[in-house]
């Protein structure tokens, strides 16, 4: 009996060991099989967004600034002595025109102001002498009044005594009026000259630029755009400058002539009134 127990004890221990191994293997296999499935079913972590540079936008389009090779700067840089001289002449004509326009406008405005001053206080004075003294020293109306007074005071006992008083005073005041008119006309001849000649000066520059274009075609042997664009652009610029100089000169001339006419009407009216007052003996 003891022998049977001794034999059975190792056998029972072996059975318990096999049973424990049999229960352990399916659990481990199941764990290993479920691990890949869990990894496959689990969502992949989102990739971190790449940092975007702040200084350089993604959709920005770089634009390269290209200098104009056929502009006014190129005309001065690449032009010859004739082209530059023509350009300088037109610049001088334009500057002179604008200077005359502004100075004449200032003189006309000043004369109109003097005319208003005459209408406000000259005729209310006790005499022409007092009225003339109340005017500005550089006023054209004061110059007319003093010319009439001088002709009336120095009429008798002089070489012009043979001329009647009416004619002598009228001649003296007429010369004063013509002197004022001549002063107002100063510079207008320059405007007329610029207005009539500036387009032809620009046309000369145009013809010279076309000549350069034809020369470039003849020397290169081919009429490519890069050979003729520069000279033709020079020609067009000269034409545009000539018109830009002529148009303000013509318009300024016509405008100043019209304003001179309006001013001189008031000057002649004042001269006639003073003439009549002097003949009446109210000095």
Coordinates of C-alpha atoms in Angstrom, one line a residue:
X1 CA 0.0 0.0 0.0
X2 CA 2.8 2.4 0.8
X3 CA 4.4 1.4 -2.4
X4 CA 1.3 2.4 -4.4
X5 CA 1.2 5.8 -2.7
X6 CA 4.8 6.4 -3.4
X7 CA 4.2 5.6 -7.1
X8 CA 1.0 7.6 -7.3
X9 CA 2.3 10.8 -5.7
X10 CA 4.7 11.7 -8.5
X11 CA 2.1 10.8 -11.1
X12 CA -0.5 13.1 -9.4
X13 CA 2.0 15.9 -9.2
X14 CA 2.8 15.5 -12.9
X15 CA -1.0 15.6 -13.7
X16 CA -1.4 18.9 -11.8
X17 CA 1.6 20.3 -13.6
X18 CA 0.2 19.4 -17.0
X19 CA -3.2 20.9 -16.1
X20 CA -1.6 24.1 -15.0
X21 CA 0.4 24.4 -18.2
X22 CA -2.7 23.6 -20.3
X23 CA -4.7 26.4 -18.6
X24 CA -1.8 28.9 -19.0
X25 CA -1.1 28.4 -22.7
X26 CA -4.6 29.3 -24.1
X27 CA -4.6 32.5 -21.9
X28 CA -1.2 33.6 -23.2
X29 CA -2.1 32.8 -26.8
X30 CA -5.3 34.7 -26.4
X31 CA -3.5 37.7 -25.0
X32 CA -0.9 37.6 -27.8
X33 CA -3.7 37.3 -30.5
X34 CA -5.8 40.1 -29.0
X35 CA -2.8 42.5 -28.7
X36 CA -2.4 43.0 -32.6
X37 CA -6.1 43.4 -33.0
X38 CA -6.2 46.0 -30.3
X39 CA -3.3 47.8 -32.0
X40 CA -5.1 47.6 -35.4
X41 CA -8.4 48.9 -34.0
X42 CA -6.9 51.7 -32.0
X43 CA -6.9 55.0 -34.1
X44 CA -3.5 56.3 -35.1
X45 CA -2.4 59.5 -33.3
X46 CA -2.8 62.7 -35.5
X47 CA 0.4 64.0 -36.9
X48 CA 1.5 67.3 -35.5
X49 CA 1.0 70.2 -38.0
X50 CA 4.2 71.5 -39.5
X51 CA 5.1 75.0 -38.3
X52 CA 4.3 77.7 -40.8
X53 CA 6.8 80.5 -41.2
X54 CA 5.2 83.8 -40.3
X55 CA 7.6 86.0 -42.3
X56 CA 6.9 84.2 -45.7
X57 CA 3.1 83.6 -46.5
X58 CA 2.5 80.4 -48.4
X59 CA 0.4 82.1 -51.2
X60 CA 2.5 85.2 -51.5
X61 CA 3.7 86.0 -55.0
X62 CA 6.9 87.9 -55.3
X63 CA 6.9 90.7 -57.9
X64 CA 10.1 91.9 -59.4
X65 CA 10.3 95.6 -60.1
X66 CA 11.8 96.2 -63.5
X67 CA 13.1 99.7 -64.4
X68 CA 11.7 101.3 -67.5
X69 CA 14.5 101.3 -70.1
X70 CA 12.6 103.7 -72.4
X71 CA 11.5 106.5 -70.1
X72 CA 12.6 110.1 -69.6
X73 CA 15.7 109.0 -67.6
X74 CA 16.8 106.8 -70.4
X75 CA 16.2 109.6 -72.9
X76 CA 18.5 111.9 -71.0
X77 CA 21.1 109.1 -70.4
X78 CA 21.2 107.6 -73.9
X79 CA 20.3 110.7 -75.9
X80 CA 22.9 112.7 -77.9
X81 CA 23.6 116.4 -77.6
X82 CA 20.8 117.3 -80.0
X83 CA 18.2 115.4 -78.0
X84 CA 19.4 116.9 -74.7
X85 CA 19.5 120.4 -76.1
X86 CA 15.9 120.0 -77.4
X87 CA 14.7 118.8 -74.1
X88 CA 16.5 121.7 -72.2
X89 CA 14.9 124.3 -74.6
X90 CA 11.5 123.0 -73.9
X91 CA 12.0 122.9 -70.2
X92 CA 13.2 126.6 -70.3
X93 CA 10.1 127.5 -72.4
X94 CA 7.8 125.8 -69.9
X95 CA 9.4 127.5 -66.9
X96 CA 9.3 130.9 -68.6
X97 CA 5.6 130.4 -69.5
X98 CA 4.5 129.5 -66.0
X99 CA 6.6 132.4 -64.5
X100 CA 4.9 134.9 -66.8
X101 CA 1.5 133.5 -66.2
X102 CA 1.8 133.8 -62.4
X103 CA 3.4 137.3 -62.4
X104 CA 0.8 138.7 -64.8
X105 CA -2.0 137.3 -62.7
X106 CA -0.5 139.0 -59.7
X107 CA -0.2 142.3 -61.5
X108 CA -3.7 142.1 -62.8
X109 CA -5.1 141.3 -59.3
X110 CA -3.2 144.2 -57.9
X111 CA -4.6 146.6 -60.5
X112 CA -8.1 145.4 -60.0
X113 CA -7.7 146.0 -56.3
X114 CA -6.5 149.5 -57.0
X115 CA -9.6 150.0 -59.2
X116 CA -11.9 149.0 -56.4
X117 CA -10.0 151.4 -54.1
X118 CA -10.6 154.2 -56.6
X119 CA -14.3 153.5 -56.7
X120 CA -14.5 153.5 -52.9
X121 CA -12.6 156.7 -52.0
X122 CA -11.1 158.7 -54.9
X123 CA -14.2 160.5 -56.1
X124 CA -15.3 161.4 -52.6
X125 CA -12.1 163.5 -52.1
X126 CA -12.3 167.3 -52.3
X127 CA -10.0 167.5 -55.3
X128 CA -8.0 165.2 -57.7
X129 CA -4.9 166.1 -55.9
X130 CA -6.3 164.9 -52.6
X131 CA -7.7 161.8 -54.2
X132 CA -4.4 160.9 -55.9
X133 CA -2.5 161.4 -52.6
X134 CA -4.9 158.9 -50.9
X135 CA -4.0 156.2 -53.4
X136 CA -1.1 153.8 -53.2
X137 CA 2.2 155.3 -54.5
X138 CA 2.7 152.5 -57.0
X139 CA -1.0 152.5 -58.1
X140 CA -1.6 152.9 -61.9
X141 CA -4.6 155.1 -61.2
X142 CA -2.5 157.5 -59.2
X143 CA 0.0 157.6 -62.0
X144 CA -2.8 158.6 -64.4
X145 CA -4.2 161.3 -62.1
X146 CA -0.8 162.8 -61.5
X147 CA -0.1 162.8 -65.2
X148 CA -3.3 164.7 -65.8
X149 CA -2.5 167.2 -63.0
X150 CA 1.0 167.7 -64.3
X151 CA -0.2 168.4 -67.9
X152 CA -2.8 170.9 -66.6
X153 CA -0.3 172.7 -64.3
X154 CA 2.4 173.1 -66.9
X155 CA 0.4 174.0 -69.8
X156 CA 0.6 177.8 -69.9
X157 CA 3.8 179.6 -70.6
X158 CA 5.6 176.6 -72.1
X159 CA 6.6 175.4 -75.5
X160 CA 3.3 173.5 -75.8
X161 CA 1.3 176.7 -75.2
X162 CA 0.2 176.6 -78.9
X163 CA -1.6 173.3 -78.2
X164 CA -5.0 173.9 -76.6
X165 CA -5.5 172.7 -73.0
X166 CA -8.0 170.0 -73.9
X167 CA -5.7 168.3 -76.4
X168 CA -2.6 168.6 -74.3
X169 CA -4.2 167.0 -71.2
X170 CA -5.8 164.3 -73.4
X171 CA -2.4 163.5 -75.0
X172 CA -0.7 163.3 -71.6
X173 CA -3.2 161.0 -70.1
X174 CA -3.4 158.9 -73.2
X175 CA 0.3 158.3 -73.0
X176 CA -0.1 157.3 -69.3
X177 CA -2.8 154.8 -70.2
X178 CA -0.7 153.4 -73.1
X179 CA 2.2 153.0 -70.7
X180 CA 0.1 151.0 -68.3
X181 CA -1.2 148.9 -71.2
X182 CA 2.3 148.2 -72.4
X183 CA 3.3 147.2 -68.9
X184 CA 0.4 144.7 -68.8
X185 CA 1.4 143.3 -72.2
X186 CA 4.9 142.5 -71.1
X187 CA 5.7 138.8 -71.4
X188 CA 2.6 138.0 -73.5
X189 CA 4.7 137.9 -76.6
X190 CA 6.8 135.2 -75.0
X191 CA 3.7 133.2 -74.3
X192 CA 2.5 133.6 -77.9
X193 CA 6.0 132.5 -79.1
X194 CA 6.0 129.4 -76.9
X195 CA 2.5 128.4 -77.8
X196 CA 3.3 128.6 -81.5
X197 CA 6.8 127.1 -81.6
X198 CA 6.8 124.5 -78.8
X199 CA 4.9 121.9 -80.9
X200 CA 7.4 122.3 -83.7
X201 CA 10.3 122.0 -81.3
X202 CA 8.8 118.7 -80.0
X203 CA 8.2 117.6 -83.6
X204 CA 11.9 118.2 -84.3
X205 CA 12.7 115.9 -81.3
X206 CA 10.2 113.4 -82.8
X207 CA 11.9 113.4 -86.2
X208 CA 15.3 113.1 -84.6
X209 CA 14.1 110.0 -82.6
X210 CA 12.7 108.4 -85.7
X211 CA 16.0 109.0 -87.4
X212 CA 17.7 107.1 -84.6
X213 CA 15.3 104.3 -85.0
X214 CA 16.0 104.0 -88.7
X215 CA 19.7 104.2 -88.0
X216 CA 19.4 101.3 -85.5
X217 CA 17.5 99.2 -88.0
X218 CA 20.1 99.9 -90.7
X219 CA 23.1 99.1 -88.6
X220 CA 21.7 96.0 -87.0
X221 CA 20.1 94.6 -90.2
X222 CA 16.9 93.6 -88.4
X223 CA 13.9 95.5 -87.3
X224 CA 13.6 93.9 -83.8
X225 CA 11.6 95.6 -81.1
X226 CA 14.6 96.1 -78.9
X227 CA 16.3 98.1 -81.6
X228 CA 13.5 100.5 -82.3
X229 CA 11.7 100.8 -79.0
X230 CA 14.2 103.2 -77.5
X231 CA 14.4 105.7 -80.3
X232 CA 10.6 105.5 -81.0
X233 CA 10.0 106.0 -77.3
X234 CA 12.3 109.1 -77.4
X235 CA 10.3 110.5 -80.3
X236 CA 7.0 110.0 -78.5
X237 CA 8.3 111.6 -75.3
X238 CA 9.5 114.7 -77.3
X239 CA 6.1 115.0 -78.9
X240 CA 4.3 114.8 -75.5
X241 CA 6.7 117.4 -73.9
X242 CA 6.1 119.8 -76.8
X243 CA 2.4 119.6 -76.4
X244 CA 2.7 119.9 -72.6
X245 CA 4.6 123.1 -73.1
X246 CA 2.5 124.6 -75.8
X247 CA -1.0 124.1 -74.4
X248 CA -0.6 126.0 -71.1
X249 CA 1.2 128.8 -72.9
X250 CA -1.7 129.2 -75.4
X251 CA -4.4 129.0 -72.7
X252 CA -2.5 131.4 -70.4
X253 CA -2.0 133.9 -73.2
X254 CA -5.8 133.9 -74.1
X255 CA -6.7 134.1 -70.5
X256 CA -4.4 137.0 -69.7
X257 CA -5.5 138.9 -72.8
X258 CA -9.1 138.7 -71.7
X259 CA -8.2 139.9 -68.2
X260 CA -6.1 142.7 -69.6
X261 CA -9.1 143.9 -71.6
X262 CA -11.3 144.0 -68.6
X263 CA -8.7 145.9 -66.5
X264 CA -7.9 148.4 -69.3
X265 CA -11.6 149.2 -69.6
X266 CA -11.6 150.5 -66.1
X267 CA -8.3 152.3 -66.6
X268 CA -9.6 154.1 -69.7
X269 CA -12.8 155.0 -67.9
X270 CA -11.0 156.5 -65.0
X271 CA -8.7 158.4 -67.4
X272 CA -11.7 159.9 -69.2
X273 CA -13.3 161.0 -66.0
X274 CA -10.2 162.6 -64.7
X275 CA -9.8 164.4 -68.0
X276 CA -13.3 165.9 -67.9
X277 CA -12.8 167.0 -64.2
X278 CA -9.5 168.7 -65.1
X279 CA -11.1 170.5 -68.0
X280 CA -13.9 171.7 -65.7
X281 CA -11.3 173.3 -63.5
X282 CA -11.7 171.0 -60.4
X283 CA -8.1 170.1 -59.7

